[in-house]
PDB file of C-alpha atoms in Angstrom:
ATOM      1  CA  MET K 279       0.000   0.000   0.000  1.00  0.00           C
ATOM      2  CA  THR K 280       1.299   3.457  -0.881  1.00  0.00           C
ATOM      3  CA  PHE K 281       0.395   6.946   0.233  1.00  0.00           C
ATOM      4  CA  LEU K 282      -0.083   9.561  -2.494  1.00  0.00           C
ATOM      5  CA  GLN K 283      -0.020  13.262  -1.836  1.00  0.00           C
ATOM      6  CA  ILE K 284      -1.926  15.759  -3.985  1.00  0.00           C
ATOM      7  CA  TYR K 285      -1.729  19.440  -2.995  1.00  0.00           C
ATOM      8  CA  GLY K 286      -0.938  18.491   0.601  1.00  0.00           C
ATOM      9  CA  VAL K 287      -3.748  15.909   0.913  1.00  0.00           C
ATOM     10  CA  THR K 288      -2.499  12.384   1.569  1.00  0.00           C
ATOM     11  CA  ILE K 289      -4.467   9.578  -0.125  1.00  0.00           C
ATOM     12  CA  LYS K 290      -4.050   5.890   0.634  1.00  0.00           C
ATOM     13  CA  ARG K 291      -3.876   3.834  -2.605  1.00  0.00           C
ATOM     14  CA  HIS K 292      -3.155   0.209  -3.529  1.00  0.00           C
ATOM     15  CA  LEU K 293      -1.414   1.188  -6.774  1.00  0.00           C
ATOM     16  CA  ASP K 294       2.313   1.682  -7.122  1.00  0.00           C
ATOM     17  CA  LYS K 295       1.984   4.325  -9.845  1.00  0.00           C
ATOM     18  CA  CYS K 296      -0.993   6.488 -10.660  1.00  0.00           C
ATOM     19  CA  GLU K 297      -1.679   9.317 -13.103  1.00  0.00           C
ATOM     20  CA  TRP K 298      -4.528  11.769 -12.886  1.00  0.00           C
ATOM     21  CA  LEU K 299      -5.987  13.689 -15.839  1.00  0.00           C
ATOM     22  CA  HIS K 300      -7.499  17.106 -15.316  1.00  0.00           C
ATOM     23  CA  ALA K 301      -9.036  19.335 -17.976  1.00  0.00           C
ATOM     24  CA  ASP K 302      -6.278  21.949 -17.735  1.00  0.00           C
ATOM     25  CA  PHE K 303      -3.136  19.969 -16.975  1.00  0.00           C
ATOM     26  CA  PHE K 304      -1.591  16.579 -16.377  1.00  0.00           C
ATOM     27  CA  LEU K 305      -0.443  15.844 -12.857  1.00  0.00           C
ATOM     28  CA  LYS K 306       1.795  12.861 -12.261  1.00  0.00           C
ATOM     29  CA  ILE K 307       1.133  11.873  -8.686  1.00  0.00           C
ATOM     30  CA  HIS K 308       4.257  11.012  -6.786  1.00  0.00           C
ATOM     31  CA  GLU K 309       4.687   8.430  -4.080  1.00  0.00           C
ATOM     32  CA  VAL K 310       5.340   9.481  -0.508  1.00  0.00           C
ATOM     33  CA  ASN K 311       7.085   7.084   1.838  1.00  0.00           C
ATOM     34  CA  SER K 312       4.964   7.018   4.989  1.00  0.00           C
ATOM     35  CA  LEU K 313       7.915   6.383   7.295  1.00  0.00           C
ATOM     36  CA  THR K 314      10.506   8.879   6.067  1.00  0.00           C
ATOM     37  CA  GLY K 315       8.294  11.355   4.167  1.00  0.00           C
ATOM     38  CA  GLU K 316      10.555  10.924   1.131  1.00  0.00           C
ATOM     39  CA  ARG K 317       8.899  11.800  -2.169  1.00  0.00           C
ATOM     40  CA  LYS K 318       9.344   9.844  -5.379  1.00  0.00           C
ATOM     41  CA  GLY K 319       8.503  11.219  -8.780  1.00  0.00           C
ATOM     42  CA  THR K 320       7.701  14.744  -9.904  1.00  0.00           C
ATOM     43  CA  ILE K 321       4.677  16.830 -10.643  1.00  0.00           C
ATOM     44  CA  VAL K 322       4.483  17.591 -14.351  1.00  0.00           C
ATOM     45  CA  PHE K 323       2.277  20.426 -15.530  1.00  0.00           C
ATOM     46  CA  SER K 324       1.735  20.578 -19.266  1.00  0.00           C
ATOM     47  CA  SER K 325      -0.874  23.004 -20.458  1.00  0.00           C
ATOM     48  CA  VAL K 326      -3.583  21.614 -22.754  1.00  0.00           C
ATOM     49  CA  LYS K 327      -4.766  24.569 -24.810  1.00  0.00           C
ATOM     50  CA  THR K 328      -8.046  24.911 -26.655  1.00  0.00           C
ATOM     51  CA  TYR K 329      -7.600  24.810 -30.419  1.00  0.00           C
ATOM     52  CA  PHE K 330      -9.301  27.546 -32.426  1.00  0.00           C
ATOM     53  CA  GLN K 331      -9.888  26.881 -36.103  1.00  0.00           C
ATOM     54  CA  LYS K 332      -8.681  29.516 -38.548  1.00  0.00           C
ATOM     55  CA  PRO K 333     -10.990  30.413 -41.447  1.00  0.00           C
ATOM     56  CA  THR K 334      -8.338  29.436 -44.014  1.00  0.00           C
ATOM     57  CA  GLU K 335      -7.929  25.924 -42.536  1.00  0.00           C
ATOM     58  CA  VAL K 336     -11.589  24.866 -42.780  1.00  0.00           C
ATOM     59  CA  SER K 337     -12.383  21.991 -45.139  1.00  0.00           C
ATOM     60  CA  ARG K 338     -15.991  21.878 -46.302  1.00  0.00           C
ATOM     61  CA  ASN K 339     -18.127  18.987 -47.499  1.00  0.00           C
ATOM     62  CA  TRP K 340     -21.388  19.036 -49.419  1.00  0.00           C
ATOM     63  CA  TYR K 341     -24.432  17.296 -47.939  1.00  0.00           C
ATOM     64  CA  LEU K 342     -27.770  16.450 -49.553  1.00  0.00           C
ATOM     65  CA  ILE K 343     -31.020  16.294 -47.576  1.00  0.00           C
ATOM     66  CA  ASP K 344     -34.203  14.965 -49.174  1.00  0.00           C
ATOM     67  CA  ALA K 345     -37.164  16.753 -47.539  1.00  0.00           C
ATOM     68  CA  LYS K 346     -39.833  14.599 -49.177  1.00  0.00           C
ATOM     69  CA  ASP K 347     -42.415  13.583 -46.529  1.00  0.00           C
ATOM     70  CA  GLN K 348     -40.151  14.930 -43.755  1.00  0.00           C
ATOM     71  CA  VAL K 349     -41.220  17.389 -41.049  1.00  0.00           C
ATOM     72  CA  VAL K 350     -39.993  20.926 -41.846  1.00  0.00           C
ATOM     73  CA  GLY K 351     -38.572  21.481 -38.345  1.00  0.00           C
ATOM     74  CA  LYS K 352     -36.527  18.264 -38.347  1.00  0.00           C
ATOM     75  CA  VAL K 353     -35.070  19.061 -41.764  1.00  0.00           C
ATOM     76  CA  ALA K 354     -34.231  22.584 -40.595  1.00  0.00           C
ATOM     77  CA  VAL K 355     -32.517  21.338 -37.410  1.00  0.00           C
ATOM     78  CA  LYS K 356     -30.330  18.920 -39.378  1.00  0.00           C
ATOM     79  CA  ALA K 357     -29.486  21.573 -41.977  1.00  0.00           C
ATOM     80  CA  ALA K 358     -28.687  24.234 -39.359  1.00  0.00           C
ATOM     81  CA  THR K 359     -26.390  21.848 -37.470  1.00  0.00           C
ATOM     82  CA  LEU K 360     -24.471  21.001 -40.645  1.00  0.00           C
ATOM     83  CA  LEU K 361     -24.309  24.645 -41.757  1.00  0.00           C
ATOM     84  CA  ARG K 362     -22.987  25.760 -38.377  1.00  0.00           C
ATOM     85  CA  GLY K 363     -20.457  22.914 -38.142  1.00  0.00           C
ATOM     86  CA  LYS K 364     -21.441  21.963 -34.598  1.00  0.00           C
ATOM     87  CA  GLY K 365     -20.866  18.267 -35.222  1.00  0.00           C
ATOM     88  CA  LYS K 366     -17.199  18.814 -36.063  1.00  0.00           C
ATOM     89  CA  VAL K 367     -14.365  18.423 -33.599  1.00  0.00           C
ATOM     90  CA  ILE K 368     -12.839  21.675 -34.812  1.00  0.00           C
ATOM     91  CA  PHE K 369     -16.011  23.728 -34.134  1.00  0.00           C
ATOM     92  CA  THR K 370     -15.156  27.312 -33.264  1.00  0.00           C
ATOM     93  CA  PRO K 371     -18.070  29.617 -32.339  1.00  0.00           C
ATOM     94  CA  ASN K 372     -16.735  32.738 -34.073  1.00  0.00           C
ATOM     95  CA  VAL K 373     -15.575  31.041 -37.307  1.00  0.00           C
ATOM     96  CA  ASP K 374     -17.671  29.651 -40.133  1.00  0.00           C
ATOM     97  CA  THR K 375     -16.657  25.976 -39.824  1.00  0.00           C
ATOM     98  CA  GLY K 376     -19.820  24.517 -41.366  1.00  0.00           C
ATOM     99  CA  ASP K 377     -20.494  22.627 -44.569  1.00  0.00           C
ATOM    100  CA  ASN K 378     -22.624  23.297 -47.643  1.00  0.00           C
ATOM    101  CA  VAL K 379     -26.147  21.868 -47.502  1.00  0.00           C
ATOM    102  CA  ILE K 380     -28.465  21.096 -50.414  1.00  0.00           C
ATOM    103  CA  ILE K 381     -32.143  20.465 -49.634  1.00  0.00           C
ATOM    104  CA  ILE K 382     -34.263  18.952 -52.402  1.00  0.00           C
ATOM    105  CA  ASN K 383     -38.032  18.337 -52.606  1.00  0.00           C
ATOM    106  CA  ALA K 384     -38.750  21.338 -50.383  1.00  0.00           C
ATOM    107  CA  SER K 385     -42.287  21.582 -51.742  1.00  0.00           C
ATOM    108  CA  LYS K 386     -43.040  18.081 -50.392  1.00  0.00           C
ATOM    109  CA  ALA K 387     -41.952  18.769 -46.805  1.00  0.00           C
ATOM    110  CA  ILE K 388     -44.776  18.526 -44.275  1.00  0.00           C
ATOM    111  CA  PHE K 389     -45.796  20.132 -41.010  1.00  0.00           C
ATOM    112  CA  SER K 390     -46.880  18.091 -38.017  1.00  0.00           C
ATOM    113  CA  GLY K 391     -50.347  18.496 -36.546  1.00  0.00           C
ATOM    114  CA  LYS K 392     -52.551  21.280 -37.908  1.00  0.00           C
ATOM    115  CA  LYS K 393     -49.697  23.713 -38.578  1.00  0.00           C
ATOM    116  CA  GLU K 394     -50.272  23.568 -42.333  1.00  0.00           C
ATOM    117  CA  PHE K 395     -53.519  25.544 -41.821  1.00  0.00           C
ATOM    118  CA  GLN K 396     -53.089  27.249 -38.431  1.00  0.00           C
ATOM    119  CA  LYS K 397     -49.483  28.499 -38.473  1.00  0.00           C
ATOM    120  CA  ARG K 398     -49.042  32.121 -39.569  1.00  0.00           C
ATOM    121  CA  TYR K 399     -46.153  33.913 -41.254  1.00  0.00           C
ATOM    122  CA  SER K 400     -46.450  37.685 -41.098  1.00  0.00           C
ATOM    123  CA  THR K 401     -44.775  40.517 -42.961  1.00  0.00           C
ATOM    124  CA  TYR K 402     -44.936  44.230 -42.279  1.00  0.00           C
ATOM    125  CA  SER K 403     -44.129  46.924 -44.816  1.00  0.00           C
ATOM    126  CA  GLY K 404     -43.733  49.685 -42.213  1.00  0.00           C
ATOM    127  CA  TYR K 405     -46.809  51.585 -43.376  1.00  0.00           C
ATOM    128  CA  ILE K 406     -50.174  51.799 -41.657  1.00  0.00           C
ATOM    129  CA  GLY K 407     -52.221  48.751 -42.621  1.00  0.00           C
ATOM    130  CA  GLY K 408     -49.154  47.119 -44.198  1.00  0.00           C
ATOM    131  CA  GLN K 409     -49.191  43.937 -42.130  1.00  0.00           C
ATOM    132  CA  LYS K 410     -49.986  40.718 -44.003  1.00  0.00           C
ATOM    133  CA  ASN K 411     -50.418  37.185 -42.665  1.00  0.00           C
ATOM    134  CA  TYR K 412     -49.947  34.003 -44.670  1.00  0.00           C
ATOM    135  CA  THR K 413     -50.497  30.316 -43.934  1.00  0.00           C
ATOM    136  CA  PRO K 414     -47.983  27.703 -45.120  1.00  0.00           C
ATOM    137  CA  GLN K 415     -50.627  26.486 -47.563  1.00  0.00           C
ATOM    138  CA  LYS K 416     -50.648  29.890 -49.348  1.00  0.00           C
ATOM    139  CA  ILE K 417     -46.863  30.236 -49.247  1.00  0.00           C
ATOM    140  CA  ARG K 418     -46.408  26.820 -50.913  1.00  0.00           C
ATOM    141  CA  LEU K 419     -48.290  28.061 -53.970  1.00  0.00           C
ATOM    142  CA  LYS K 420     -45.977  31.043 -54.540  1.00  0.00           C
ATOM    143  CA  ARG K 421     -42.592  30.085 -53.048  1.00  0.00           C
ATOM    144  CA  PRO K 422     -42.361  26.586 -51.529  1.00  0.00           C
ATOM    145  CA  THR K 423     -38.655  26.911 -50.636  1.00  0.00           C
ATOM    146  CA  PHE K 424     -39.428  29.787 -48.236  1.00  0.00           C
ATOM    147  CA  LEU K 425     -40.786  27.477 -45.522  1.00  0.00           C
ATOM    148  CA  ILE K 426     -37.498  25.609 -45.051  1.00  0.00           C
ATOM    149  CA  GLU K 427     -35.336  28.701 -45.650  1.00  0.00           C
ATOM    150  CA  HIS K 428     -37.255  30.616 -42.976  1.00  0.00           C
ATOM    151  CA  ALA K 429     -36.959  27.758 -40.463  1.00  0.00           C
ATOM    152  CA  VAL K 430     -33.209  27.361 -41.021  1.00  0.00           C
ATOM    153  CA  ARG K 431     -32.596  31.120 -40.869  1.00  0.00           C
ATOM    154  CA  GLY K 432     -34.175  31.181 -37.404  1.00  0.00           C
ATOM    155  CA  MET K 433     -31.770  28.478 -36.178  1.00  0.00           C
ATOM    156  CA  ILE K 434     -28.480  30.126 -37.119  1.00  0.00           C
ATOM    157  CA  PRO K 435     -26.925  33.240 -35.510  1.00  0.00           C
ATOM    158  CA  HIS K 436     -28.540  36.583 -36.337  1.00  0.00           C
ATOM    159  CA  ASN K 437     -25.371  38.530 -37.149  1.00  0.00           C
ATOM    160  CA  ARG K 438     -22.637  38.832 -39.807  1.00  0.00           C
ATOM    161  CA  LEU K 439     -21.513  35.263 -39.216  1.00  0.00           C
ATOM    162  CA  GLY K 440     -25.070  33.991 -39.612  1.00  0.00           C
ATOM    163  CA  ARG K 441     -25.480  35.816 -42.919  1.00  0.00           C
ATOM    164  CA  LYS K 442     -22.257  34.230 -44.180  1.00  0.00           C
ATOM    165  CA  ILE K 443     -23.367  30.780 -42.998  1.00  0.00           C
ATOM    166  CA  TYR K 444     -26.759  31.191 -44.688  1.00  0.00           C
ATOM    167  CA  THR K 445     -25.125  31.581 -48.117  1.00  0.00           C
ATOM    168  CA  LYS K 446     -24.102  27.886 -47.974  1.00  0.00           C
ATOM    169  CA  LEU K 447     -27.737  26.731 -47.882  1.00  0.00           C
ATOM    170  CA  HIS K 448     -29.216  25.685 -51.229  1.00  0.00           C
ATOM    171  CA  VAL K 449     -32.937  24.810 -51.237  1.00  0.00           C
ATOM    172  CA  TYR K 450     -34.706  23.456 -54.332  1.00  0.00           C
ATOM    173  CA  GLU K 451     -38.389  22.830 -54.943  1.00  0.00           C
ATOM    174  CA  GLY K 452     -37.955  19.602 -56.909  1.00  0.00           C
ATOM    175  CA  ALA K 453     -35.603  16.638 -56.919  1.00  0.00           C
ATOM    176  CA  GLU K 454     -33.117  18.219 -59.373  1.00  0.00           C
ATOM    177  CA  HIS K 455     -30.199  20.402 -58.305  1.00  0.00           C
ATOM    178  CA  PRO K 456     -27.169  21.845 -60.176  1.00  0.00           C
ATOM    179  CA  HIS K 457     -24.569  20.674 -57.618  1.00  0.00           C
ATOM    180  CA  THR K 458     -23.867  17.133 -58.842  1.00  0.00           C
ATOM    181  CA  ALA K 459     -20.236  18.058 -59.578  1.00  0.00           C
ATOM    182  CA  GLN K 460     -19.649  18.626 -55.851  1.00  0.00           C
ATOM    183  CA  LYS K 461     -20.680  14.993 -55.130  1.00  0.00           C
ATOM    184  CA  PRO K 462     -22.923  15.710 -52.136  1.00  0.00           C
ATOM    185  CA  ILE K 463     -23.172  13.084 -49.390  1.00  0.00           C
ATOM    186  CA  PRO K 464     -26.809  12.039 -48.744  1.00  0.00           C
ATOM    187  CA  ILE K 465     -27.962  12.540 -45.155  1.00  0.00           C
ATOM    188  CA  SER K 466     -31.022  10.850 -43.643  1.00  0.00           C
ATOM    189  CA  ILE K 467     -33.253  12.505 -41.071  1.00  0.00           C
ATOM    190  CA  ASP K 468     -33.465  10.314 -37.966  1.00  0.00           C
TER     191      ASP K 468
END
């Protein structure tokens, strides 16, 4: 049995050697002889620094999401996560580390419950009487890609970075898209 001392606190252990990992440093615990007080080993501090991705070092992939018969919110969550790059190990909050996302069949995406008829999208021109309300059913007739674009826009930051991230979103009404040369990786919605 050995006695280990960490910051003046003596701990009784059955191990001959022990190493302890902390978030900020490595500390190699040294043995203390209980009879003589003699210490064996050294304390080694090595700083583990957080890595911040530089904008020039980011590698981007292309992903394809098929929104046919998928809930609009679930498609938007998946797209926003990929656009932001939150699933990457190198995620940095103030750098655009996300990937390009292509969403096809946007006109065939669905809403859960009665949202297709009860949900309202409103616009306001700034003039008296200039407020207009639309249901998703009416919006689908004029601009079916708006429903997914609007949902994704609400899930990314509302600042300069968010506007830059939003440019990597490509939403198409039908199954055809002009990005076949980029070889997008198909993603399924769980």
